[in-house]
mmCIF file of C-alpha atoms in Angstrom:
data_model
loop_
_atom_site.group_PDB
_atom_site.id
_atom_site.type_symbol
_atom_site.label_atom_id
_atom_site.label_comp_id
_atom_site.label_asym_id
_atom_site.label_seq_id
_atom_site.Cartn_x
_atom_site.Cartn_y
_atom_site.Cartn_z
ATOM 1 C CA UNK A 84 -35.662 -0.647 2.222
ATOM 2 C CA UNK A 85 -33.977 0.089 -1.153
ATOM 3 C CA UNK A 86 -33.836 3.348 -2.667
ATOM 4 C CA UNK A 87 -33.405 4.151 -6.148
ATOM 5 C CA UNK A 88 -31.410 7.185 -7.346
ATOM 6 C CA UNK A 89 -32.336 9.196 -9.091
ATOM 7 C CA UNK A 90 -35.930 6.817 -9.646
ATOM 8 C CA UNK A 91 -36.868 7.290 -5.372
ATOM 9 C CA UNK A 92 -34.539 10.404 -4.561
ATOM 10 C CA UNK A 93 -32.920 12.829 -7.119
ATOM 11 C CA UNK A 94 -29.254 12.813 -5.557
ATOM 12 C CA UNK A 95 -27.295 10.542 -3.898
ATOM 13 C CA UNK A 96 -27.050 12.844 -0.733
ATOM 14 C CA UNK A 97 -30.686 13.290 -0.569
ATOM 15 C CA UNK A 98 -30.640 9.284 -0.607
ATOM 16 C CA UNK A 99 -28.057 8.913 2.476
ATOM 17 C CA UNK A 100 -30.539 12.028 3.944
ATOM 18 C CA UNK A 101 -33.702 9.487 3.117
ATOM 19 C CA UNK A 102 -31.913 6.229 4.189
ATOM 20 C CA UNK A 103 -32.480 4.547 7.366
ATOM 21 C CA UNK A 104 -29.958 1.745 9.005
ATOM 22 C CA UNK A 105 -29.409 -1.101 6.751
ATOM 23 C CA UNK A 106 -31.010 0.143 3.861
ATOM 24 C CA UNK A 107 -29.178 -0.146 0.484
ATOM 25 C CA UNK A 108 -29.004 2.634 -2.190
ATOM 26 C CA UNK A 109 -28.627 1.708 -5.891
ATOM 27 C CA UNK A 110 -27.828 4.598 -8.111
ATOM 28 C CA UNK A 111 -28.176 4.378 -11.488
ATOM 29 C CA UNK A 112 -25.535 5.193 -14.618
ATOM 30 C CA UNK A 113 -24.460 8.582 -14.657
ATOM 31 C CA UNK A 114 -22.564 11.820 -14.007
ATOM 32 C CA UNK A 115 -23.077 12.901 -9.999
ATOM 33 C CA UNK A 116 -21.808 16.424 -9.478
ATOM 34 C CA UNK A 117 -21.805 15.997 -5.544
ATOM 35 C CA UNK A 118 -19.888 15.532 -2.480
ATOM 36 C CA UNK A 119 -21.625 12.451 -0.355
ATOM 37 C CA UNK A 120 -21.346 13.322 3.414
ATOM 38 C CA UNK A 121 -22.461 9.512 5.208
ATOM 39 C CA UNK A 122 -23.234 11.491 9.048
ATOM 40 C CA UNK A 123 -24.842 9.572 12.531
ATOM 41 C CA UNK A 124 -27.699 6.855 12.130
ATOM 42 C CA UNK A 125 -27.153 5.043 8.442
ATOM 43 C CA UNK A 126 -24.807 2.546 10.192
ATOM 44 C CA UNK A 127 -24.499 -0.687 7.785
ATOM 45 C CA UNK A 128 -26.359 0.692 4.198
ATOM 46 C CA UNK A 129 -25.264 -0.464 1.386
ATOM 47 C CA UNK A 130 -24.456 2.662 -1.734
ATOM 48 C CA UNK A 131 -24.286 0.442 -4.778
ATOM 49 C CA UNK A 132 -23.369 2.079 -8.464
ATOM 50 C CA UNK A 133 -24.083 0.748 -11.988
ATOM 51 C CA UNK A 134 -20.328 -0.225 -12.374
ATOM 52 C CA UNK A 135 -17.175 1.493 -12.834
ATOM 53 C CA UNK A 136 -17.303 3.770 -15.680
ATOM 54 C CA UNK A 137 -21.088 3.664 -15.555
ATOM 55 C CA UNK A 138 -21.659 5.465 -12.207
ATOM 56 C CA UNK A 139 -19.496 8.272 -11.471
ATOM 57 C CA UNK A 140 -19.086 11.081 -8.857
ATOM 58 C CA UNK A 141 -17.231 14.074 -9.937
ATOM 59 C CA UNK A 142 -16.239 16.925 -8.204
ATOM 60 C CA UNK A 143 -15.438 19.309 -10.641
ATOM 61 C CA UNK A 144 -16.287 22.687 -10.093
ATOM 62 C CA UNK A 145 -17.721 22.003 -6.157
ATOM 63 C CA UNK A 146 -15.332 24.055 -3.905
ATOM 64 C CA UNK A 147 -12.276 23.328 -1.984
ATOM 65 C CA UNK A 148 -11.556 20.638 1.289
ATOM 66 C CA UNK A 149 -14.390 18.378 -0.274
ATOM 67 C CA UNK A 150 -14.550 14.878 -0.598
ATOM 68 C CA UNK A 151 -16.102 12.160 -2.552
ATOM 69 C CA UNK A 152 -17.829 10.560 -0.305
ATOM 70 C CA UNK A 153 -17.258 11.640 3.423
ATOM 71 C CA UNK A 154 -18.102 8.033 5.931
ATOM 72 C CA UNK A 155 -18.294 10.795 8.995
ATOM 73 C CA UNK A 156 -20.266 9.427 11.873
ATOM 74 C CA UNK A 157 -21.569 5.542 10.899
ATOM 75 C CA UNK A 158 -20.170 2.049 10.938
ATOM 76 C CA UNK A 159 -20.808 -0.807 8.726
ATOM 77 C CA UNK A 160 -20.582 1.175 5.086
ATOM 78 C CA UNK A 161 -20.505 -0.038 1.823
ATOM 79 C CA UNK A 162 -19.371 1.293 -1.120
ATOM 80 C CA UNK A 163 -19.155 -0.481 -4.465
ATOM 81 C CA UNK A 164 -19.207 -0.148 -8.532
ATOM 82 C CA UNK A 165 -18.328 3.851 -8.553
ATOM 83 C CA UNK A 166 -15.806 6.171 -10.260
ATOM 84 C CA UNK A 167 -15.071 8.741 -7.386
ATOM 85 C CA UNK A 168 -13.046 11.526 -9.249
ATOM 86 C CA UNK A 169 -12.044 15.138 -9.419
ATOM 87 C CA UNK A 170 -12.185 15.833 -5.753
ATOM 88 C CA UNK A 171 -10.388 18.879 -4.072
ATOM 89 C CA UNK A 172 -9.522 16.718 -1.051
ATOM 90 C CA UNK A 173 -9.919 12.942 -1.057
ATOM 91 C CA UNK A 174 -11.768 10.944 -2.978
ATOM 92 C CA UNK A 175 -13.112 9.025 0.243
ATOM 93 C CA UNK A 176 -12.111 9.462 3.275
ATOM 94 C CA UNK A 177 -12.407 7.049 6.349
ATOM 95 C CA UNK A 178 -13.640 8.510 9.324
ATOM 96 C CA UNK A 179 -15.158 5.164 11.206
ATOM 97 C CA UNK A 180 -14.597 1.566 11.679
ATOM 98 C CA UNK A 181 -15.462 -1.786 9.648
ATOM 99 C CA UNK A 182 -16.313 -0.340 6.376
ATOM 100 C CA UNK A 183 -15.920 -2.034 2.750
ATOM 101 C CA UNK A 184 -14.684 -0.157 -0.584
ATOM 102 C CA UNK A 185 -15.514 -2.542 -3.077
ATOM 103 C CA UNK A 186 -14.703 -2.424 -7.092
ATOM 104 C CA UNK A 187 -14.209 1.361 -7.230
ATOM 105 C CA UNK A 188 -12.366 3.779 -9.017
ATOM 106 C CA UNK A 189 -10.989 6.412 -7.506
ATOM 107 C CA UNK A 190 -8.619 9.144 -9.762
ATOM 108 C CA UNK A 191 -7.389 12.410 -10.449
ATOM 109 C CA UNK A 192 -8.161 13.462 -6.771
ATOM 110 C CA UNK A 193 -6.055 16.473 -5.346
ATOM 111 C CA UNK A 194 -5.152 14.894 -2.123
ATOM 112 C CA UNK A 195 -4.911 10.827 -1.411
ATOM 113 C CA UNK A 196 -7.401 8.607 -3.460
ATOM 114 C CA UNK A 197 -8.379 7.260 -0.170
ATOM 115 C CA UNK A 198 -7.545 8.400 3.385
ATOM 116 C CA UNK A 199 -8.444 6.151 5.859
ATOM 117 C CA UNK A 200 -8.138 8.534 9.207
ATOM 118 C CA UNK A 201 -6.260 7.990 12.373
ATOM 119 C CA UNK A 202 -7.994 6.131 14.690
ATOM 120 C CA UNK A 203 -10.315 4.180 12.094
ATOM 121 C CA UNK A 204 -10.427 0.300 12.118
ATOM 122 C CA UNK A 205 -11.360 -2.561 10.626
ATOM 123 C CA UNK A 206 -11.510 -1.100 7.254
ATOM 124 C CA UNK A 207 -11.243 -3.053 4.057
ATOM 125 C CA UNK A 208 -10.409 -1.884 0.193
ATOM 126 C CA UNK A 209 -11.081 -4.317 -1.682
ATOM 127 C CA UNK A 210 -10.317 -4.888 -5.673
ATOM 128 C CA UNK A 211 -10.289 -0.830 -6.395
ATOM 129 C CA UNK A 212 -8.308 0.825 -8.414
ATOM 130 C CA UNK A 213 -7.109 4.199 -6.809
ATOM 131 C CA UNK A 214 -4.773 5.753 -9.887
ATOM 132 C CA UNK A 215 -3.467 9.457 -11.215
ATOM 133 C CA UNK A 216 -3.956 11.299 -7.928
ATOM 134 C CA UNK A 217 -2.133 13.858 -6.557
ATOM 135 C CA UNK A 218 -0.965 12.075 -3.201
ATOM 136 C CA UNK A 219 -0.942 8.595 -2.061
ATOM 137 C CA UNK A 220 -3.519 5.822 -3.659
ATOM 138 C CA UNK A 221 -4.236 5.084 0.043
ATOM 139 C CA UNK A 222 -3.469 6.392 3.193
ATOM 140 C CA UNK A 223 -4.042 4.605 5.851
ATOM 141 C CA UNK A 224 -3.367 6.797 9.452
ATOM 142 C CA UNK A 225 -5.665 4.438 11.364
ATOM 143 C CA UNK A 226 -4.702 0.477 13.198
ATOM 144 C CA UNK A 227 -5.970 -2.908 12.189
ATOM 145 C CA UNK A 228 -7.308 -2.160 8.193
ATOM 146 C CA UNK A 229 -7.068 -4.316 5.217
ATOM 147 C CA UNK A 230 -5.951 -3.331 1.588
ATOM 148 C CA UNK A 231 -6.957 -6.266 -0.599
ATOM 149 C CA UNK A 232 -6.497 -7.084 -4.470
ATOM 150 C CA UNK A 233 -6.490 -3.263 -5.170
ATOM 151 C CA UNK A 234 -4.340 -1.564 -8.363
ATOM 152 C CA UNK A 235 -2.305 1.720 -7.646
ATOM 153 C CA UNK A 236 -1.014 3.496 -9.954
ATOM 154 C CA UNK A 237 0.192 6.674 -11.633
ATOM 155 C CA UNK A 238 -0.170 8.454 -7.883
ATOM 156 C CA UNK A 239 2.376 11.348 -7.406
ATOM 157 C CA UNK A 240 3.161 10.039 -3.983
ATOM 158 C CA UNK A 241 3.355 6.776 -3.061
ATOM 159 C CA UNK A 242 1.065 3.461 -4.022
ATOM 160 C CA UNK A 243 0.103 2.626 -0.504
ATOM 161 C CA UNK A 244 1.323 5.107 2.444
ATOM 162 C CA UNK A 245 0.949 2.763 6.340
ATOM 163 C CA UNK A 246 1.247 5.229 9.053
ATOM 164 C CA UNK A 247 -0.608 3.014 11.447
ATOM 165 C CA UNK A 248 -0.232 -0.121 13.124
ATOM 166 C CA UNK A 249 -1.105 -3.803 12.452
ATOM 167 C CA UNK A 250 -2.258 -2.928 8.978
ATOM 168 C CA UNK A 251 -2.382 -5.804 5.839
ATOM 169 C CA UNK A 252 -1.580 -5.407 2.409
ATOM 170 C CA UNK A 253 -2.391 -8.254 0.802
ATOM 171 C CA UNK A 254 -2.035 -9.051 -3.525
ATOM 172 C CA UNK A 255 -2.100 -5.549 -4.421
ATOM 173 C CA UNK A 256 -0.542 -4.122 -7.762
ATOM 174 C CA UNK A 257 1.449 -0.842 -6.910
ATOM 175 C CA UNK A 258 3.106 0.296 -10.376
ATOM 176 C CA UNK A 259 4.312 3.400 -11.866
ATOM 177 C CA UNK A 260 3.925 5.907 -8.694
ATOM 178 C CA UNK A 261 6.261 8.881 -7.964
ATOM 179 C CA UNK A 262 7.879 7.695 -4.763
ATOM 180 C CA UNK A 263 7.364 4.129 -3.243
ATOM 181 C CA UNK A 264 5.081 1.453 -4.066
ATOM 182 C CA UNK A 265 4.961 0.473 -0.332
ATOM 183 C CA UNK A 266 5.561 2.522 3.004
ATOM 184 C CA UNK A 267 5.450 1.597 6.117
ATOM 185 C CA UNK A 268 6.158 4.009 8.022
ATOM 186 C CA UNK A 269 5.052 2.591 11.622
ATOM 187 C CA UNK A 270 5.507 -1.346 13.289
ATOM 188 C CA UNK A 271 3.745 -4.366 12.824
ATOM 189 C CA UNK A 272 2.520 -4.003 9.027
ATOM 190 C CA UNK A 273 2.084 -7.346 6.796
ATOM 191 C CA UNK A 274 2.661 -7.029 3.155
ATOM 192 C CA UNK A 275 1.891 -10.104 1.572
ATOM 193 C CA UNK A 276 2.056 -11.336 -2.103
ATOM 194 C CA UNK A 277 1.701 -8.221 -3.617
ATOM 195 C CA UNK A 278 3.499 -6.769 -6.413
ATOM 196 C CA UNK A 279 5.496 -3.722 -6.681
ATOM 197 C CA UNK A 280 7.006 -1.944 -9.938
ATOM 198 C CA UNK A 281 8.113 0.897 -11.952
ATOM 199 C CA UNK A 282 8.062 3.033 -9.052
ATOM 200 C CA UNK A 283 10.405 6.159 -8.551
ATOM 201 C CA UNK A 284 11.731 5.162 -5.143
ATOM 202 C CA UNK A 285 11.710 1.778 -3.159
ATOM 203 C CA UNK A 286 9.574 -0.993 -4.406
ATOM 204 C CA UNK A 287 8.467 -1.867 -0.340
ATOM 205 C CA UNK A 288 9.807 0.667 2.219
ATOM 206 C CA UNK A 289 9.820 -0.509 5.840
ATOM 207 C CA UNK A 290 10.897 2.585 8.176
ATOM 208 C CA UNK A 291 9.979 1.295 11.396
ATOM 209 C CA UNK A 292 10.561 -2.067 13.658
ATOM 210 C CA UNK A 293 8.601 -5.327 13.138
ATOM 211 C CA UNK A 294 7.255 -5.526 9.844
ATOM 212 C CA UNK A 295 6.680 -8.775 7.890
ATOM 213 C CA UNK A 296 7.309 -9.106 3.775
ATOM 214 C CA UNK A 297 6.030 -12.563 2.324
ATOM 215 C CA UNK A 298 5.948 -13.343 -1.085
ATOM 216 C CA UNK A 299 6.112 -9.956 -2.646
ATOM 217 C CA UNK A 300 7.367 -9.097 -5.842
ATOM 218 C CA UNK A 301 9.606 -5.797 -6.682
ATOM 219 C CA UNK A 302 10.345 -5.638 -10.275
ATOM 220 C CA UNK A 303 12.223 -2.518 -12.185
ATOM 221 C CA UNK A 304 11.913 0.298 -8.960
ATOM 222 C CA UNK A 305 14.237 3.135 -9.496
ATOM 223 C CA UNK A 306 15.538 2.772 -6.177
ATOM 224 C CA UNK A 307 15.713 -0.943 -3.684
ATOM 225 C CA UNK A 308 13.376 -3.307 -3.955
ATOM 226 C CA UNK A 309 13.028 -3.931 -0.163
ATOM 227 C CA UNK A 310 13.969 -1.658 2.424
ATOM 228 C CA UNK A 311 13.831 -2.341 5.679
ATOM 229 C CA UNK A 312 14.738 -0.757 8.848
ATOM 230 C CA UNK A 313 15.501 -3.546 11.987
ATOM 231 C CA UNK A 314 13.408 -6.343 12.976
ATOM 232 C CA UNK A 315 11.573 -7.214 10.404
ATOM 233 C CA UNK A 316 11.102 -10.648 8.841
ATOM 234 C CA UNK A 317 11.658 -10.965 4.880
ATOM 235 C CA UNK A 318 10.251 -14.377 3.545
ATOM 236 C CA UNK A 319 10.045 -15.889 -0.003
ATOM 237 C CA UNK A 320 10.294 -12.598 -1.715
ATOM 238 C CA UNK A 321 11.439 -11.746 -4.780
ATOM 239 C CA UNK A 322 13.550 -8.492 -5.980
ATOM 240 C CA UNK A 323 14.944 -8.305 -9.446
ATOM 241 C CA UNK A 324 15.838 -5.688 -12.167
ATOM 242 C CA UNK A 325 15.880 -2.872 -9.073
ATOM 243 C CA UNK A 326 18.312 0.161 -9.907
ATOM 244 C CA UNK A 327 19.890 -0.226 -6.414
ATOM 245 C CA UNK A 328 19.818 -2.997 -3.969
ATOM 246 C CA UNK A 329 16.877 -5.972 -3.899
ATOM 247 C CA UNK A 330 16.988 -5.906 -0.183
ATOM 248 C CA UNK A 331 18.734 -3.145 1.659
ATOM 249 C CA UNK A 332 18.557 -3.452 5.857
ATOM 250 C CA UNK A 333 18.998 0.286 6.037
ATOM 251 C CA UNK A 334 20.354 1.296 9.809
ATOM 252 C CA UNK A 335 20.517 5.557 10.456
ATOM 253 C CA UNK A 336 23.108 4.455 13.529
ATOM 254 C CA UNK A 337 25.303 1.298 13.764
ATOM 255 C CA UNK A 338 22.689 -0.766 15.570
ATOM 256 C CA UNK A 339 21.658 -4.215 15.906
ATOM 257 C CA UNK A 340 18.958 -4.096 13.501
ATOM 258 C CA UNK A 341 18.214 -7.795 13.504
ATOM 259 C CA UNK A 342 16.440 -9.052 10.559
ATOM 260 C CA UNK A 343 15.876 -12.219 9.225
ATOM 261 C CA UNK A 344 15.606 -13.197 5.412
ATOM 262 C CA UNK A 345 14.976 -16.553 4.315
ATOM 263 C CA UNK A 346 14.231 -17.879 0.885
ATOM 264 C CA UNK A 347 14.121 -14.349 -0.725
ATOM 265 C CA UNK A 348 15.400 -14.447 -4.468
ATOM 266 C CA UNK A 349 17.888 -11.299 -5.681
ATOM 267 C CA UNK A 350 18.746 -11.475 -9.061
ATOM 268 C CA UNK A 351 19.796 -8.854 -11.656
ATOM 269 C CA UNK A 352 19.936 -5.955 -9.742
ATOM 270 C CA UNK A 353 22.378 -2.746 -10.371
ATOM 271 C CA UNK A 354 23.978 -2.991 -7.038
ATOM 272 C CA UNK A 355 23.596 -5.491 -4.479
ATOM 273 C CA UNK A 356 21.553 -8.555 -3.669
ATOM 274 C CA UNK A 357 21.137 -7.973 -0.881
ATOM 275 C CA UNK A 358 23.055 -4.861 1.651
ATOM 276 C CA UNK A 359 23.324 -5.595 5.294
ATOM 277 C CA UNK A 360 24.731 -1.792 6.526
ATOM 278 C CA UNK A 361 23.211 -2.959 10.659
ATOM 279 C CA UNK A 362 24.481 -5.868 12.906
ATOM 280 C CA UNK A 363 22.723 -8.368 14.453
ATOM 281 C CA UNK A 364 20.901 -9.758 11.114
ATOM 282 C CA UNK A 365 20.193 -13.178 10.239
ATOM 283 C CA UNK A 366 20.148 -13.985 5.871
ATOM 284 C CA UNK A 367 19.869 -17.907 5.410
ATOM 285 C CA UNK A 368 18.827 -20.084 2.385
ATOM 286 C CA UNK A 369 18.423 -17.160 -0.032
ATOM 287 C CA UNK A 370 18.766 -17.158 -4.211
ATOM 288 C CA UNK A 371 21.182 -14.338 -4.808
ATOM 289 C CA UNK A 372 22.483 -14.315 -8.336
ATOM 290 C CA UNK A 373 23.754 -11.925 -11.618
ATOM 291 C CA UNK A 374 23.962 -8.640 -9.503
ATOM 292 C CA UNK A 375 26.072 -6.282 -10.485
ATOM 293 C CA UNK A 376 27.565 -5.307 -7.190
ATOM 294 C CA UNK A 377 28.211 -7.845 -4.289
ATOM 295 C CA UNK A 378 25.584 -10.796 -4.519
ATOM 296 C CA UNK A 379 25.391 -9.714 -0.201
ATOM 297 C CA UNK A 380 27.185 -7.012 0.928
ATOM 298 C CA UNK A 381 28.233 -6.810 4.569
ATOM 299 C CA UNK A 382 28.922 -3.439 6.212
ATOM 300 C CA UNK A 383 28.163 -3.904 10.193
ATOM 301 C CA UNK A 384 29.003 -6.768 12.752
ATOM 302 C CA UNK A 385 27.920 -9.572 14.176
ATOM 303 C CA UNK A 386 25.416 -11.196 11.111
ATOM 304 C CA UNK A 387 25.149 -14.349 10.342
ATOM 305 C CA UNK A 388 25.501 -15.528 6.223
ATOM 306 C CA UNK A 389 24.149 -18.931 5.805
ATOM 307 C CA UNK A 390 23.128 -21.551 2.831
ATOM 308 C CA UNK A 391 22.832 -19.230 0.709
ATOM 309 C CA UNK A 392 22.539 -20.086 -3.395
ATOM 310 C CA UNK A 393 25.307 -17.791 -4.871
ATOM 311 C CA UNK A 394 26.307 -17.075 -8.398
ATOM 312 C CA UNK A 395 27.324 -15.268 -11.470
ATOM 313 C CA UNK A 396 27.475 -11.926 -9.078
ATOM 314 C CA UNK A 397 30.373 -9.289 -9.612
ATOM 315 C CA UNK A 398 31.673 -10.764 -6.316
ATOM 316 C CA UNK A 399 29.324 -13.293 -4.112
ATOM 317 C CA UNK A 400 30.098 -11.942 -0.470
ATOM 318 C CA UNK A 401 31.784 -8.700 0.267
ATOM 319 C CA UNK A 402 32.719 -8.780 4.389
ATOM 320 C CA UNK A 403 33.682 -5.602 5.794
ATOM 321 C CA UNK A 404 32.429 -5.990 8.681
ATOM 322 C CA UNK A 405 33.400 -7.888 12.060
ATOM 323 C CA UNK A 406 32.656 -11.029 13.968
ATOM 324 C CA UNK A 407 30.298 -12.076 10.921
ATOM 325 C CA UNK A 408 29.319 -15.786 10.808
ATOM 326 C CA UNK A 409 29.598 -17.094 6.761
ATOM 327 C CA UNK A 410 29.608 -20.291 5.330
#
């Protein structure tokens, strides 16, 4: 069945309320002063707006801990074509598994833009713009989602905030956000081609073991381009213009932290290419070139320094370490 709002139902909660499984709701241009709670039985409808700009739920004026649309109790949701803004909480927030944000906007929310809960799965954000809020862009507490071809920007936290597990971020646009563009903040997260700039901390931070950066670009971040904890893999990225390091292997203790980078590019950055301060790390084959520190700087043991493409840095290798393998 397909419901028209306001044409079949006034509102689009009275819609949801109206819908049955499957069903898709189209709602029309125009101002929505709701909050959309999505409870049991309306697993896989469709909630389809006029376009971005067009359709738009606001929250002004509704109360506190409200959302813009609430997915609560069913599977299978989508959500497309909407401005969601002006929430006291988040402007959607993920409660279940396998559902699709698609082409919406999603500002000036007093929490995250969207919160994608602990425990959720599956999810996918897909080409929205999530900008101007007073958190993250996303937040995503739950294992196994997918942020895809989505702009953040303007947040006051960070771009993209990964607390979970197994999580991909994949040719995203993180620019201009108070802290970093990308956190990771738990293991085994892929961030792949996306882009990451203008951003008040780290362009990609990696706090935890076994993530994996390919292809990214970090451009012009107030703080490293890449930072990474131990046992991560960094392939084909590329870090330039940073205000520290382009890729700094952070350790808290002198540990093995044992990451590999291969065929990253560092150039023009304000300190180093590329800071090793753990042991155990493998950096072959890289472009490191017109830093103004070290073009790699090595502070821990035991790494290995190889084929790398060196030049024009204030000084191409500076070893203070032990037992590390250059040539």
């Amino acid at each position: 069945m397909i419901i028209h709002v306001p044409g079949d139902e006034p509102s689009i909660t009275d819609a949801i309320n109206a819908a049955k499984e499957g069903d898709t709701i189209f709602i029309a241009a125009g101002f929505f002063n709701e909050a959309v709670i999505i409870g049991v039985g309306k697993n896989k409808i469709r909630i389809i707006g006029a376009g971005i700009g067009k359709t738009i739920l606001d929250g002004t004026n509704l109360g506190s801990n409200l959302d813009g649309f609430n997915i609560q109790a069913s599977n299978f949701i989508t959500i497309e074509n909407i401005t969601i803004q002006n929430f006291s909480r988040f402007g959607v927030f993920i409660q279940q598994n396998e559902n699709i944000l698609n082409q919406l906007k999603i500002t000036k929310n007093q929490r995250d833009g969207v919160c994608i809960e602990n425990g959720a799965y599956h999810n996918v954000v897909l080409q929205c713009e999530s900008i101007e809020n007073e958190r993250d862009g996303i937040l995503v507490l739950g294992n196994h989602n997918f942020i895809m071809k989505s702009t953040l920007s303007s947040n006051k936290d960070c771009g993209v905030n990964i607390q979970g597990k197994h999580n991909l971020a994949l040719n995203n646009n993180s620019t201009g956000n108070r802290f970093d563009g990308f956190l990771s903040d738990n293991e085994c997260n892929a961030f792949i081609y996306n882009t990451s700039s203008k951003n008040g901390e780290d362009g990609f931070d990696s706090e935890k073991n076994l993530n994996f950066l390919f292809w990214n670009k970090s451009i012009q971040n107030e703080d490293d381009g890449i930072e990474v904890d131990s046992n991560s893999l960094l392939l084909g990225n590329e870090c330039k213009y940073n205000k520290k390091n382009g890729i700094e292997v952070f350790s808290s203790k002198e540990k093995e932290t044992k990451s590999r980078m291969l065929h990253n590019i560092l150039t023009n950055n304000n300190y180093h290419g590329i800071s090793l301060e753990g042991n155990g790390n493998l950096v072959d084959k890289n472009t490191v070139s017109n830093n103004d520190g070290a073009g790699i700087n090595i502070i821990n043991d035991g790494n290995a320094i190889r084929s790398n493409q060196m030049n024009q840095n204030k000084i191409n290798i500076n070893n203070k370490g032990k037992r590390n393998k250059i040539d």
